[in-house]
Each structure stands twice: as structure tokens, then as C-alpha cells.
């Protein structure tokens, strides 16, 4: 699987869109990897994980043909991860391509409910030629094209999933947004080899909510996965979904993570597993 992180920031972005704290001022000044759009991942150019409101600028930044996306996998319905109104742009006159395959939206029933709420029943009927919805069930593997996708329970909001994504014998655990994994998720993961873990690290130094993870949580996830034989010495760990409230820019946060064998994702990072 060829993976590109399109966005690695929390809901307000990094720097925060309206924030003038010292960290955000420094991020704007230095730019580069300190700039984080809302979180999303693109796999093999065809599987998009989450649909943030920054998708248009992300496509410009990395010259991505978003028209080639065949599958949209949604973790949960918070606005920074599922900007459902964007889906209206799949049809004419907003899109003039007449030969594109349908995009399949995958997620919990809450995802479908948000689509109905945002787009309305009439608009969804107009989109039927270019868009379809496939409901995923918790802990039930589902084959979608070349991928096997298994929703796992997240500690976040109602209907939120994290995912095991498998292709050609390689396995990615996409682990945000969530607090420390619920026990049901740990039970499912026990003994299942994972090649890469992408972990929530919204609040690296202090946990102000139970539905995101800290650096300490990331280290505990890494240790527990190894203990229960979900990971090997070759498993790769990446932290993502950072908030400016940590007070840390990219380099000092990267240095802290490196001490524990955890990589730091940044917008545009490419990984192959």
C-alpha cells in the first residue's frame, strides 16, 4: 500500500485558524512541516480516509487527481473529518467528467445519517449515478475492491470507527480519532499482525479529553501491541492528528517521539508498507 498523509492536524488546524498563541505565531512564521491541515490519508491514489474541508487545497499542494478516488472511508462525522457537502461536487455541472466510476462511501450508519442531513434526500437521488453508500459493521471484515476493511471500536463519539485496512497481505491500523483503544478493540487485535499503526496524538503532553491520545498513550499502545503479538520488531508506528495546544512545533515534537521509536507524520508524508 502506498500511503500519503494529506493532513495531520486537529479540528482547528495547525496553526489554529484564528489563534494567536505563541505556538501558532511561530508555526506561521516558519511554515514547512509546522503547517498541518485537517486530517486525511490517501491510499494507492484510490482510497481516501476521511473528507476534510481542506481537500481542495490538499489536492493542489500534492497534485492529486481527486477524480480518481473510488472509495471514501469515513471514521466519524465530526466536521473536520467528514465535510459531506463536498460530495455534491461529484455531479454536473460541478463536475463535467461523464465516465467516472461511482465513488463508494463507507462508514457507520451515522455517516449515512449525516449525508442525508447535509445533502438532503433529493440531492442524494441526483447523485445516484456517481455516488453510493456501503454501511460497515463493527468488527465485521468487508471486502471493498482490493481492500479488506474492518471497523474497530473507537473511544470518541457515537458511531466513530478506527480501521484495519488490508491489501496484498499488508495491514494498516488507522487509529484516529480515538482515546486509548477500548478493550473490545484490543481483544480483536490480539494476535493479528499489523505492519503499520497510525496513532492519534492530539494532546501529546496533557490529556484534556478522554477521546484523544497523548504521547504516553502512544507508547502504551506500542508496548501492548507487541505484548499481545499484534506487532513485531518490524511494525512501523506513526503519530498524527496534532493540536497546537501542545505548545510544540514539528521538530521538538518529532525529537520526543523518536525517543520511543514513534515517527511523526506531517502533511504530504509518503509511506509504503
XYZ file of C-alpha atoms in Angstrom:
273
model
C 0.000 0.000 0.000
C 1.206 3.470 -0.916
C 0.143 5.911 1.772
C 0.165 9.700 1.749
C -0.836 11.804 4.725
C -2.867 14.668 3.267
C -3.482 16.313 6.631
C -2.168 15.709 10.139
C -3.819 18.439 12.208
C -6.673 18.543 14.684
C -10.039 20.166 14.000
C -8.811 23.792 14.110
C -5.727 23.087 12.000
C -2.159 23.920 12.995
C -1.745 26.840 13.401
C -5.282 27.262 14.703
C -7.253 29.146 12.087
C -7.973 32.132 14.388
C -5.336 31.526 17.060
C -2.585 33.995 18.000
C -0.879 31.918 20.695
C 2.964 31.826 20.568
C 2.954 28.338 19.016
C 0.636 29.377 16.175
C 2.600 32.580 15.572
C 5.798 30.529 15.279
C 4.133 27.950 13.015
C 3.009 30.680 10.598
C 6.463 32.264 10.668
C 8.436 29.084 9.962
C 5.897 27.201 7.822
C 7.019 23.871 6.356
C 6.105 20.833 8.419
C 4.685 23.067 11.138
C 1.637 23.682 8.919
C -0.996 20.992 9.344
C -4.293 20.784 7.508
C -7.254 18.786 8.793
C -6.598 15.049 8.892
C -6.937 12.722 5.916
C -4.988 9.899 4.287
C -4.859 8.722 0.665
C -4.027 5.078 -0.064
C -2.892 3.959 -3.543
C -4.459 7.075 -5.021
C -7.938 5.486 -4.852
C -8.890 5.049 -1.186
C -9.437 8.292 0.732
C -9.718 8.059 4.510
C -11.902 10.963 5.666
C -13.086 14.018 3.758
C -11.838 17.206 5.443
C -12.810 20.766 4.467
C -9.194 21.235 3.283
C -9.437 18.642 0.498
C -9.258 21.167 -2.355
C -6.044 22.787 -1.089
C -4.586 19.348 -0.364
C -5.200 18.304 -3.968
C -3.409 21.429 -5.225
C -0.459 21.034 -2.845
C 0.404 17.476 -3.939
C -1.055 17.486 -7.471
C -3.546 14.743 -6.646
C -6.308 13.743 -9.062
C -9.224 13.541 -6.669
C -11.384 12.349 -9.562
C -9.511 9.042 -9.396
C -10.783 8.282 -5.889
C -13.046 5.227 -5.842
C -13.575 4.693 -2.123
C -14.174 7.154 0.703
C -13.711 5.586 4.136
C -15.122 7.783 6.923
C -14.017 7.408 10.546
C -16.702 9.623 12.094
C -18.963 12.562 11.386
C -17.163 15.490 13.042
C -16.874 18.317 10.514
C -13.078 18.161 10.226
C -13.265 14.528 9.106
C -16.457 14.461 7.083
C -17.342 17.609 5.177
C -20.291 15.923 3.497
C -21.355 18.968 1.447
C -18.279 18.419 -0.772
C -19.928 15.300 -2.212
C -22.383 17.463 -4.157
C -19.449 18.443 -6.386
C -19.339 14.913 -7.818
C -22.192 15.658 -10.204
C -22.808 18.025 -13.101
C -22.492 20.940 -13.512
C -19.788 20.979 -10.800
C -18.049 18.030 -12.442
C -18.196 17.631 -16.211
C -16.490 14.225 -16.412
C -19.066 11.736 -17.651
C -17.087 8.492 -17.438
C -16.022 8.362 -13.792
C -16.906 5.297 -11.731
C -19.116 5.677 -8.716
C -17.449 6.740 -5.504
C -18.363 4.376 -2.671
C -18.729 5.995 0.747
C -18.052 3.576 3.600
C -18.740 4.044 7.286
C -21.169 3.576 10.139
C -24.890 4.290 9.906
C -24.097 7.684 11.444
C -22.214 8.557 8.249
C -25.297 7.876 6.121
C -27.432 9.916 8.508
C -25.033 12.840 8.176
C -25.173 12.571 4.377
C -28.972 12.735 4.468
C -28.915 15.606 6.941
C -26.367 17.633 4.955
C -27.291 16.897 1.339
C -30.971 16.037 1.620
C -32.873 13.165 0.034
C -33.401 14.924 -3.311
C -29.703 15.712 -3.760
C -28.756 12.133 -2.885
C -31.102 10.916 -5.635
C -29.374 13.243 -8.109
C -26.028 11.800 -7.016
C -27.005 8.151 -7.516
C -25.103 7.847 -10.819
C -21.808 8.893 -9.205
C -22.146 8.007 -5.528
C -23.167 5.022 -3.446
C -23.079 4.218 0.254
C -21.949 0.999 1.933
C -22.565 0.533 5.651
C -19.807 -1.150 7.647
C -20.490 -3.209 10.778
C -18.322 -3.138 13.877
C -15.690 -5.934 13.907
C -17.003 -7.414 10.621
C -14.400 -7.551 7.802
C -15.712 -6.325 4.461
C -14.098 -6.674 1.032
C -14.131 -3.470 -0.989
C -12.258 -3.726 -4.273
C -8.708 -4.931 -3.443
C -9.070 -3.997 0.238
C -10.378 -5.795 3.295
C -11.636 -3.236 5.794
C -12.582 -3.998 9.387
C -14.155 -1.311 11.594
C -12.923 -1.337 15.175
C -14.481 0.417 18.141
C -13.103 3.897 18.864
C -13.302 5.916 22.062
C -14.521 9.142 20.551
C -18.107 9.945 19.561
C -21.215 7.842 18.735
C -20.671 5.878 15.524
C -16.902 6.505 15.406
C -14.680 3.770 13.971
C -10.982 3.193 13.586
C -9.966 0.726 10.889
C -7.853 -2.233 9.934
C -7.086 -1.840 6.222
C -5.570 -4.862 4.445
C -4.248 -5.365 0.934
C -1.882 -7.976 -0.532
C -1.027 -9.335 2.896
C -0.091 -5.924 4.345
C -2.072 -4.453 7.230
C -2.540 -0.832 8.350
C -4.221 0.110 11.627
C -5.666 3.594 11.151
C -6.091 4.711 14.754
C -7.555 8.195 14.942
C -9.718 9.857 16.203
C -9.837 7.923 19.451
C -8.672 7.841 23.016
C -6.786 4.776 24.252
C -8.366 1.836 22.435
C -11.388 0.200 24.129
C -10.895 -3.335 25.429
C -13.145 -4.782 22.710
C -10.728 -3.406 20.134
C -7.723 -4.800 21.978
C -9.416 -8.191 22.115
C -9.971 -8.152 18.345
C -6.389 -7.110 17.643
C -4.812 -9.785 19.841
C -2.561 -11.986 17.721
C -3.336 -10.128 14.460
C -0.111 -8.910 12.847
C -0.103 -5.238 11.898
C 2.565 -3.719 9.644
C 1.879 -0.064 10.436
C -0.015 1.776 13.174
C -1.132 5.365 12.595
C -1.999 6.736 16.040
C -3.930 9.704 17.377
C -1.619 12.107 19.238
C -3.844 15.179 19.554
C -2.750 16.081 23.078
C 0.809 14.745 23.342
C 1.688 16.240 26.722
C -1.654 16.558 28.529
C -4.955 14.737 28.246
C -7.759 17.296 28.386
C -10.343 14.866 26.955
C -10.747 11.085 27.086
C -11.411 10.819 23.342
C -7.913 11.602 22.060
C -4.470 10.233 22.885
C -1.269 11.522 24.453
C 2.361 10.638 23.843
C 2.164 8.363 26.875
C -0.881 6.636 25.353
C 1.040 6.123 22.090
C 3.907 4.482 23.938
C 1.452 2.249 25.802
C -0.253 1.267 22.532
C 3.114 0.316 21.068
C 4.057 -1.758 24.123
C 0.713 -3.532 24.360
C 0.605 -4.395 20.663
C 3.989 -6.067 20.985
C 2.974 -7.881 24.175
C -0.176 -9.334 22.626
C 1.615 -10.248 19.385
C -0.233 -7.706 17.251
C 3.109 -6.230 16.213
C 6.675 -7.311 15.554
C 10.019 -5.568 15.681
C 9.342 -4.503 12.074
C 5.987 -2.810 12.738
C 6.068 0.907 11.965
C 4.408 3.459 14.271
C 3.379 6.960 13.194
C 1.732 9.645 15.320
C -0.710 12.096 13.717
C -3.654 14.477 14.377
C -1.748 17.131 16.348
C -3.199 20.179 18.098
C -1.312 23.445 18.599
C -2.392 23.341 22.259
C 0.609 21.083 22.938
C 2.827 24.133 22.513
C 5.239 22.094 20.361
C 6.238 22.711 16.762
C 7.212 19.856 14.452
C 10.890 19.435 15.310
C 10.693 19.351 19.139
C 7.700 17.015 18.981
C 9.492 14.778 16.491
C 12.512 14.595 18.818
C 10.310 13.435 21.709
C 8.575 10.779 19.651
C 11.836 9.467 18.252
C 12.976 8.551 21.777
C 10.171 5.954 21.838
C 10.549 4.643 18.306
C 7.487 6.521 17.011
C 7.581 8.527 13.789
C 5.855 11.873 13.363
C 3.541 12.260 10.400
C 3.393 15.549 8.542
C 1.310 16.855 5.677
C 2.498 15.246 2.454
C 4.448 12.397 4.075
C 4.559 9.283 1.874
C 4.928 5.801 3.343
C 4.875 2.379 1.683
C 4.048 -0.824 3.531
